[in-house]
Tab-separated table of C-alpha atoms in Angstrom:
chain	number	residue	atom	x	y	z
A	1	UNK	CA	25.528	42.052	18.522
A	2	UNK	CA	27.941	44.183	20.493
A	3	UNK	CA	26.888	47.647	21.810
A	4	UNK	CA	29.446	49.964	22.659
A	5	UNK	CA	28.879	53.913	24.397
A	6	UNK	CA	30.024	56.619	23.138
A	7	UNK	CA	30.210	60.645	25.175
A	8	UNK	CA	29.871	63.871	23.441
A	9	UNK	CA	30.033	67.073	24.465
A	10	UNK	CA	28.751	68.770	21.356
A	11	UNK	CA	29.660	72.914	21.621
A	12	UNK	CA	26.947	74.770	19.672
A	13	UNK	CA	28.383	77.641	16.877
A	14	UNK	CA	26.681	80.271	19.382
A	15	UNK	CA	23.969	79.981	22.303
A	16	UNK	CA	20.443	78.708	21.509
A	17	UNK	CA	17.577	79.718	23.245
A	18	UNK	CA	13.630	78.605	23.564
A	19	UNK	CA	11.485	79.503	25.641
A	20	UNK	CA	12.186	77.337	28.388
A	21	UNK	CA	16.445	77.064	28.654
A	22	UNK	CA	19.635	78.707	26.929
A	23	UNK	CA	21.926	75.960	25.648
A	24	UNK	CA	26.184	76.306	24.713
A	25	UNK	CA	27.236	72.822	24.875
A	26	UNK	CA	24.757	69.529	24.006
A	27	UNK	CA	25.676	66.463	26.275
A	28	UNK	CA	24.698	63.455	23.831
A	29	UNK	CA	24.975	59.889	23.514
A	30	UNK	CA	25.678	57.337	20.641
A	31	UNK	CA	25.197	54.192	20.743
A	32	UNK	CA	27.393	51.682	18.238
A	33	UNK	CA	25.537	48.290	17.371
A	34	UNK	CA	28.753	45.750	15.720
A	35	UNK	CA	28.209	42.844	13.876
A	36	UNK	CA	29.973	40.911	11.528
A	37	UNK	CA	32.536	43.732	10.717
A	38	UNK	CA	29.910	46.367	10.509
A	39	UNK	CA	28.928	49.025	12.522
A	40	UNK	CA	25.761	50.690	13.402
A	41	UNK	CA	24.776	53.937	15.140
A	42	UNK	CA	22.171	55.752	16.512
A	43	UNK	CA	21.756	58.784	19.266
A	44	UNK	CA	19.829	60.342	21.801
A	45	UNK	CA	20.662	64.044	23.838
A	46	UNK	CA	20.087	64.555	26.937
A	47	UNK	CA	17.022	66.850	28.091
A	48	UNK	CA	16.366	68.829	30.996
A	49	UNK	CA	12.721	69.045	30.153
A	50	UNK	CA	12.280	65.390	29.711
A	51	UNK	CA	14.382	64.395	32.281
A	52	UNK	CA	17.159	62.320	30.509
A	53	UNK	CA	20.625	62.310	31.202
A	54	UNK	CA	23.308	61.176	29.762
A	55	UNK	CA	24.024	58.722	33.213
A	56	UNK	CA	20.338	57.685	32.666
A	57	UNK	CA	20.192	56.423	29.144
A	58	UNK	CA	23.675	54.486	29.283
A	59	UNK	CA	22.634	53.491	32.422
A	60	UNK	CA	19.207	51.906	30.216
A	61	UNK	CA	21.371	50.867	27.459
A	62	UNK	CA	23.717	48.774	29.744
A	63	UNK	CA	20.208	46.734	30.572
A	64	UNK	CA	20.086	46.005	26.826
A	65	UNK	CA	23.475	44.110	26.568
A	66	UNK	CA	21.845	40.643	27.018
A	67	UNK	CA	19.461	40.603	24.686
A	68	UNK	CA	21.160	42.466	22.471
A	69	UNK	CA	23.670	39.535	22.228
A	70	UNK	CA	21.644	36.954	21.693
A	71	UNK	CA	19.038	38.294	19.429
A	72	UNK	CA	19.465	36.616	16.068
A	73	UNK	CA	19.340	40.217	14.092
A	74	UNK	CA	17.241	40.693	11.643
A	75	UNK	CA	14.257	43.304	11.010
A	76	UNK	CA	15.083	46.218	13.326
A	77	UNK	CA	11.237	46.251	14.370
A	78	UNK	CA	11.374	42.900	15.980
A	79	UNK	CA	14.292	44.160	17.949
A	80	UNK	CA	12.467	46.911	18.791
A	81	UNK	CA	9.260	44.938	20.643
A	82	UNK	CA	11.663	43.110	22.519
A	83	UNK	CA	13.944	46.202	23.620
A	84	UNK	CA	10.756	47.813	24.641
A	85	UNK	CA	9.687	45.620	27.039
A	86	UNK	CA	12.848	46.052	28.781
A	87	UNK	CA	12.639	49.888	28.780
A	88	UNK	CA	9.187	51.018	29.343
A	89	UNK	CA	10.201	54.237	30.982
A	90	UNK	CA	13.094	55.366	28.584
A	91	UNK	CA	12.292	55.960	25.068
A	92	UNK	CA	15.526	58.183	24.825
A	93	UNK	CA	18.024	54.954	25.224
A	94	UNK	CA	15.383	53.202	23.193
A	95	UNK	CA	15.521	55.525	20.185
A	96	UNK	CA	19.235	55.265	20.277
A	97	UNK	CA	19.379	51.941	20.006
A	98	UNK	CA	16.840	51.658	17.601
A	99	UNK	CA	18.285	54.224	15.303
A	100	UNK	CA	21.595	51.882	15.502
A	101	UNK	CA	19.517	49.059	14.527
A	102	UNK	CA	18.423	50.188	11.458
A	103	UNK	CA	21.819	51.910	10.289
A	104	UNK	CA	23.257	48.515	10.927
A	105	UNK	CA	20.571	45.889	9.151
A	106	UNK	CA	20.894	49.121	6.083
A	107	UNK	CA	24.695	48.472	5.391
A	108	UNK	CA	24.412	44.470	6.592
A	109	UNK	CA	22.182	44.422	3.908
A	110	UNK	CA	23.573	47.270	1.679
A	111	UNK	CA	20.135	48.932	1.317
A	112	UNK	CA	19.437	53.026	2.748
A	113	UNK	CA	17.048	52.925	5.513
A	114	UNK	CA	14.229	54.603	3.742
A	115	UNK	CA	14.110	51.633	1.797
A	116	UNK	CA	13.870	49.205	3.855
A	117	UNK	CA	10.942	51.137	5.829
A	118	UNK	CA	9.508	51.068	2.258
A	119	UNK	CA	9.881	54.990	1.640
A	120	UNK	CA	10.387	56.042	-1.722
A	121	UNK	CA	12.910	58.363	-1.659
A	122	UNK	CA	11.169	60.166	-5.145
A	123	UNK	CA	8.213	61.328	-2.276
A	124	UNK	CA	10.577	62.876	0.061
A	125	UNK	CA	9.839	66.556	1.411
A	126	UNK	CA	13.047	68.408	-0.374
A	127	UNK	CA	14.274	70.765	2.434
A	128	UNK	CA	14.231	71.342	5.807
A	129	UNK	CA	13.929	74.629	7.724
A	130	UNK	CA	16.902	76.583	10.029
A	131	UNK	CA	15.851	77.618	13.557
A	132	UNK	CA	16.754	81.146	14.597
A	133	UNK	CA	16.569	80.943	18.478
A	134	UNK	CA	15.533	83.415	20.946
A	135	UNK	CA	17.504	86.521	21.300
A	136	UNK	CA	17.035	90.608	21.043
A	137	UNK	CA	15.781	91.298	17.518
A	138	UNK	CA	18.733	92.458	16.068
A	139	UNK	CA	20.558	89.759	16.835
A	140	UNK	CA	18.319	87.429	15.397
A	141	UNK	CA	17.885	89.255	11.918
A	142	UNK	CA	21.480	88.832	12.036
A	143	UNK	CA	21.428	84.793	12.450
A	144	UNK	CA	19.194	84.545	9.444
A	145	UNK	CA	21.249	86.769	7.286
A	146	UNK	CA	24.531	84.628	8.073
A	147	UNK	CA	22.218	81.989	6.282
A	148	UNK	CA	20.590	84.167	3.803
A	149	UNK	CA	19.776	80.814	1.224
A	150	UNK	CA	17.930	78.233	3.314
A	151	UNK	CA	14.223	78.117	1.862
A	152	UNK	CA	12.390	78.177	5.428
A	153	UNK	CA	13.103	79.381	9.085
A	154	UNK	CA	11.783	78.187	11.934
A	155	UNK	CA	11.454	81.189	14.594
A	156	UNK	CA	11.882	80.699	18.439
A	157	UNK	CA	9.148	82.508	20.467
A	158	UNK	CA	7.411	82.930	23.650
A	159	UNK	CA	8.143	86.086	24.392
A	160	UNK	CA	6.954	89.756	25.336
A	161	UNK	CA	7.197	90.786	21.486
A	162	UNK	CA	6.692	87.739	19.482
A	163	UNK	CA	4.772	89.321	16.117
A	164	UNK	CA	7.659	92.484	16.567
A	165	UNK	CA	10.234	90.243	16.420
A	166	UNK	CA	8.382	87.759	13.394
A	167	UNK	CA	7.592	91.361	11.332
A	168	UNK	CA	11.440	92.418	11.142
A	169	UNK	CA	12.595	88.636	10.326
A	170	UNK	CA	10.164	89.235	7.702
A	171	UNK	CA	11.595	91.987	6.194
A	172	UNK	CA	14.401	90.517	6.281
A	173	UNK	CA	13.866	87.443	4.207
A	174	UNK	CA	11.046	86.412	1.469
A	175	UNK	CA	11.594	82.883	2.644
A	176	UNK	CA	9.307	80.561	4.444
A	177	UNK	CA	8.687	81.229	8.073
A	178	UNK	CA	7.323	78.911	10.368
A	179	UNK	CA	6.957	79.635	13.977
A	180	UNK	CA	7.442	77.602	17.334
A	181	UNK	CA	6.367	78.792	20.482
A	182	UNK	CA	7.185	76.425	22.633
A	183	UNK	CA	4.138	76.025	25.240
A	184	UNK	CA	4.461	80.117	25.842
A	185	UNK	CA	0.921	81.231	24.804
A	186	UNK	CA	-2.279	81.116	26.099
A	187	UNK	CA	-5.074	80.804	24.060
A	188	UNK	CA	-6.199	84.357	23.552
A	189	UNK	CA	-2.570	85.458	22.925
A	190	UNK	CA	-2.182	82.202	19.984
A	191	UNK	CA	-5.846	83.332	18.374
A	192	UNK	CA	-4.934	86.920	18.153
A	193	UNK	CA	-0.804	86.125	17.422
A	194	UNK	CA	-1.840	83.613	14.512
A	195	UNK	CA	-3.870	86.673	12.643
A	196	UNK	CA	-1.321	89.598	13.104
A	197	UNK	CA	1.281	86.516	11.544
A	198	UNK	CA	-0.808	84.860	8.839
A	199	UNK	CA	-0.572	88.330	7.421
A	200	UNK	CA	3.149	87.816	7.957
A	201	UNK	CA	3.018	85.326	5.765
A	202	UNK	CA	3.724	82.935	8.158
A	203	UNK	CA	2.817	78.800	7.532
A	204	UNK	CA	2.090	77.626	10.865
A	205	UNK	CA	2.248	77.882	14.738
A	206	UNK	CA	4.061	74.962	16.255
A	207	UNK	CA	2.522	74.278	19.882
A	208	UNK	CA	1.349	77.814	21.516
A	209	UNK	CA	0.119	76.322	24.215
A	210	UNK	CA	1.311	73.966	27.218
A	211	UNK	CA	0.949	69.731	26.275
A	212	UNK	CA	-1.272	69.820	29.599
A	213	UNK	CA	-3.751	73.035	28.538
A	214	UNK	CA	-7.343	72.123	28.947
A	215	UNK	CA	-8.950	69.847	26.313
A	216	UNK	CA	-11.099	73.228	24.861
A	217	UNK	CA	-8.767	75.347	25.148
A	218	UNK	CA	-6.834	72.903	22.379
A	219	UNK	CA	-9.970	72.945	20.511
A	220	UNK	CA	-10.513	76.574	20.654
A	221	UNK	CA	-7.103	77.579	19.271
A	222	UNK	CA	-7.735	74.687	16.523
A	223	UNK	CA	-11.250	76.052	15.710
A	224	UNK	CA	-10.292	79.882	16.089
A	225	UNK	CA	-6.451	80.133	14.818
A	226	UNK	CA	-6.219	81.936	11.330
A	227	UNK	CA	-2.592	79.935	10.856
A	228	UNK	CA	-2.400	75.760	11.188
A	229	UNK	CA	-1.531	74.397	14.386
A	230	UNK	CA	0.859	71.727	15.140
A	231	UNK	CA	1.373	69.516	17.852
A	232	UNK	CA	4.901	68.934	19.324
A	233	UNK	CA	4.781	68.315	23.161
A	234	UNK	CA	1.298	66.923	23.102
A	235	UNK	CA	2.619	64.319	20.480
A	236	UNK	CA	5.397	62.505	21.916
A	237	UNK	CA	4.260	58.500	21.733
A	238	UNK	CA	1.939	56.363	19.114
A	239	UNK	CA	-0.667	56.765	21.450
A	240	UNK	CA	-0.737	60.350	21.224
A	241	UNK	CA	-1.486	61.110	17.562
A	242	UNK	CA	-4.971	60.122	17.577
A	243	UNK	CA	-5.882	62.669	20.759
A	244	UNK	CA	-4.674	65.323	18.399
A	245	UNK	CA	-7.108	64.997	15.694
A	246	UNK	CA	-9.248	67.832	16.273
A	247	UNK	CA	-7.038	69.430	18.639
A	248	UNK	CA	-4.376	70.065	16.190
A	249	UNK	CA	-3.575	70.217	12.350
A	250	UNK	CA	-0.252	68.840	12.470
A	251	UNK	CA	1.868	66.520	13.933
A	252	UNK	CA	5.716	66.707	14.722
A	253	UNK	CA	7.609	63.578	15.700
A	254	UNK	CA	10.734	63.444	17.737
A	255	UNK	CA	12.516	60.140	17.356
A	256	UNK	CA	13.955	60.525	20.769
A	257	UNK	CA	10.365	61.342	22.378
A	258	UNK	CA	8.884	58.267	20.573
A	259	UNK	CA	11.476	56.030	20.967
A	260	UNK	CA	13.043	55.898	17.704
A	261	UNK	CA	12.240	55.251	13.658
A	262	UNK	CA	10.300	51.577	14.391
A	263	UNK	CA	6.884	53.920	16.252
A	264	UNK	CA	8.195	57.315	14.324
A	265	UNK	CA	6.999	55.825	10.955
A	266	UNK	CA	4.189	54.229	12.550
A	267	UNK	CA	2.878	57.534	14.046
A	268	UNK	CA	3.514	59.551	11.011
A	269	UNK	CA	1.459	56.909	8.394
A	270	UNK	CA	-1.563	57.229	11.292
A	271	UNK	CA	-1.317	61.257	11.535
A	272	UNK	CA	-2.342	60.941	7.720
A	273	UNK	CA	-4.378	58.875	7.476
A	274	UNK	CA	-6.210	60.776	9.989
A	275	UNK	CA	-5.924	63.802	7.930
A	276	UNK	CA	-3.322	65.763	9.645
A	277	UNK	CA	-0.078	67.222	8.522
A	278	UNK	CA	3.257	65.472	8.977
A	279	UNK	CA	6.773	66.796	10.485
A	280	UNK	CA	9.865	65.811	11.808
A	281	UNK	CA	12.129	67.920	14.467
A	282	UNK	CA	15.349	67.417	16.034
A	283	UNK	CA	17.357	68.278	19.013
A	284	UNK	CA	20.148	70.194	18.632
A	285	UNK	CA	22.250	66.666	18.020
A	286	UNK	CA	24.892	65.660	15.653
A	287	UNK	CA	24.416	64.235	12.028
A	288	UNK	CA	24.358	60.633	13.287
A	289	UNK	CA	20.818	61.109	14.733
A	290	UNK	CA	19.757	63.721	11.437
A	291	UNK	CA	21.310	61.454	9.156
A	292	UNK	CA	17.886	58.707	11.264
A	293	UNK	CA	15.663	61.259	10.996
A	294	UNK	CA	16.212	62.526	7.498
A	295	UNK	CA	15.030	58.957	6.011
A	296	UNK	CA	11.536	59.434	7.026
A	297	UNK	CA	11.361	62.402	4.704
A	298	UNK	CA	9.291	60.824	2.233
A	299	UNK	CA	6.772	60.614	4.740
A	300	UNK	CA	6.415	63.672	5.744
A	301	UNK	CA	4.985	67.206	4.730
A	302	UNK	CA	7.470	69.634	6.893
A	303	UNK	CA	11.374	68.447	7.607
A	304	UNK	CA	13.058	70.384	10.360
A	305	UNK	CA	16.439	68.869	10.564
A	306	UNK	CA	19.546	71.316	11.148
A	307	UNK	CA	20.412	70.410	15.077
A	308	UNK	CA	24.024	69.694	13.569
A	309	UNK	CA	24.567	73.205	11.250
A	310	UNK	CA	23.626	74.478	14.692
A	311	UNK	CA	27.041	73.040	16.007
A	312	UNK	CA	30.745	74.814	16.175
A	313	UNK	CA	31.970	71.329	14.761
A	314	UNK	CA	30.506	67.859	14.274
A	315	UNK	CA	31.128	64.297	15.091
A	316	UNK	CA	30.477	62.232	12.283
A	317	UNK	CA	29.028	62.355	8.356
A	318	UNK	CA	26.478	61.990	6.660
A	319	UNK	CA	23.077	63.132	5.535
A	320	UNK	CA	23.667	66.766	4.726
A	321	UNK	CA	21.560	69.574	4.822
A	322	UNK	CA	22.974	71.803	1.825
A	323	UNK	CA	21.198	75.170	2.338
A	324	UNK	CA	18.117	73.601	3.819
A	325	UNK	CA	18.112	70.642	0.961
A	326	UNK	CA	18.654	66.601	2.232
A	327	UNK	CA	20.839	65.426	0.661
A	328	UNK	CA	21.650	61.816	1.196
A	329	UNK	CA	25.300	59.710	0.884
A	330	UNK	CA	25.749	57.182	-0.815
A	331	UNK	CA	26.980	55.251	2.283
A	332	UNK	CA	23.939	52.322	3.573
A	333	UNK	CA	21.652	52.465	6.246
A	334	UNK	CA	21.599	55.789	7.697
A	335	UNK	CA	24.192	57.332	5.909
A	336	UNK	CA	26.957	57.440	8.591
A	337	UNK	CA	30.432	55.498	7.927
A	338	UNK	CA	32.129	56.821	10.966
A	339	UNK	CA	31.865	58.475	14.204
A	340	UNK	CA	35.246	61.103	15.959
A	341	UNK	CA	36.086	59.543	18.975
């Protein structure tokens, strides 16, 4: 196999803001895989929080080029292990290449990925939610009327008036809302929030409190929270999802976090099997790493997949989020023919 680099500078449709950053243009990275006339690809963004630049995970992906040339492909998983050994420390480059993997062993072997992870596509969670980032309040009842059809939101918090700003987006919409706070609560603020916003009708709090919060004060909010609580920063490798069971009711999976779909679909068949609640996120990325993420949707109980309607224009196609339904192409693999370069 071949791998070949590809830089993006991906400008967003307006600014997006968490918590922790305001973002107008996404750096990102995709990696092509080529063999025998075909062409794989796969992509990871770069992330201030994390620590991953775009320098960084080419800079990883260049160490790949030798093994990657004279691995005999075959099951993307057995690539994988070996990869893995040869980045220990970057599981960004390592989910790009991954994701590559599989879109290229789907269309060398004309199957969608799904399938050959052994996902029936008949079990697949039907839409995915739109995130409404941070912003003053009218703006942000604005953003979710521009999309007045999508099923679910997501809501941006961690602010000063988190349930004021959750009780107009609610009269607003009947839709689903679903909230992330991004580390920005303590405990006594997520106990008390997670009452005043069950009666919101909210569905559940995605991580209130920081990854690194004391072990009971996890267990608190998980005994003492009137609204589910799912895990996001304090799930970001296999090893991970077991230390949440009783600390959180949910799970969401980041391919880029993990390392890519090989450990994503491992994590999400253990986080049921223990009895917890399944979800995938994005970055705000283009279709070629939704179009990855979208084909573990039969696994999974919550789908929160619009980084690229976030975008002013994207790079490639593929899986596509109609109104907060997946839909997939007919194209193999992952679903992406082609990427703008």
């Amino acid at each position: 196999m071949n791998i070949r680099l590809h830089r993006f500078e991906l400008p967003l449709e307006r600014p997006f803001t968490i918590s922790r950053e305001t973002t107008t243009v996404q750096e990102t990275l995709v990696v092509e895989l080529e063999l025998d006339g075909a062409s794989g690809f796969g992509e990871s963004t770069s992330n201030n929080y994390y620590g991953f630049t775009i320098d960084s995970m080419s800079h990883s992906a260049e160490r790949c080029r030798n093994l990657l040339a004279s691995f005999e492909f075959g099951d993307p998983a057995q690539l994988w292990e070996q990869l893995r050994s040869l980045l220990p420390d970057d599981n960004f480059a390592l989910s790009a290449i991954d994701l590559a993997a599989h879109d290229l062993f789907g269309k060398l072997t004309n199957r969608p990925t799904h399938e050959i992870l052994g996902l029936p596509w008949h079990d697949a969670v039907p839409c995915s939610s739109y995130t409404i980032g941070i912003a003053d309040i009218d703006e942000m009842v604005r953003k979710l009327r521009e999309r007045p059809d999508w099923p679910v939101y997501k809501i941006k918090l961690g602010t000063d008036n988190d349930v004021e700003i959750v009780r107009h987006l609610r009269e607003a919409t009947d839709a689903t809302l679903r909230v992330d706070a991004n580390c920005g609560w303590t405990p006594e603020e997520t106990i008390a929030n997670s009452r005043e916003l069950a009666s919101l009708g909210v569905e559940f709090i995605e991580q209130p409190l920081p990854a690194e919060a004391d072990d009971e004060d996890h267990r608190r909010v998980f005994r003492e929270s009137a609204l589910p609580i799912v895990a996001d920063e304090s799930c970001q490798v296999e090893t991970d999802v077991a230390r949440c069971e009783g600390r959180f009711h949910g799970v969401n999976v980041k391919l880029c976090k993990c390392g890519g779909l090989t450990p994503a679909a491992r994590m999400l068949r253990e986080a049921r099997t223990l009895g917890m609640k399944t979800m995938v996120d994005c970055m705000v990325e283009s279709s070629v790493g939704i179009s990855a993420a979208a084909q573990l949707a039969p696994l999974l109980d919550f789908a929160d997949l619009d980084g690229a309607e976030l975008l002013a224009k994207d790079i490639a196609n593929g899986v596509r989020i109609d109104n907060g339904l997946i839909r997939l192409p007919s194209t193999p693999g992952n679903g992406v023919s082609s990427i703008s370069r």
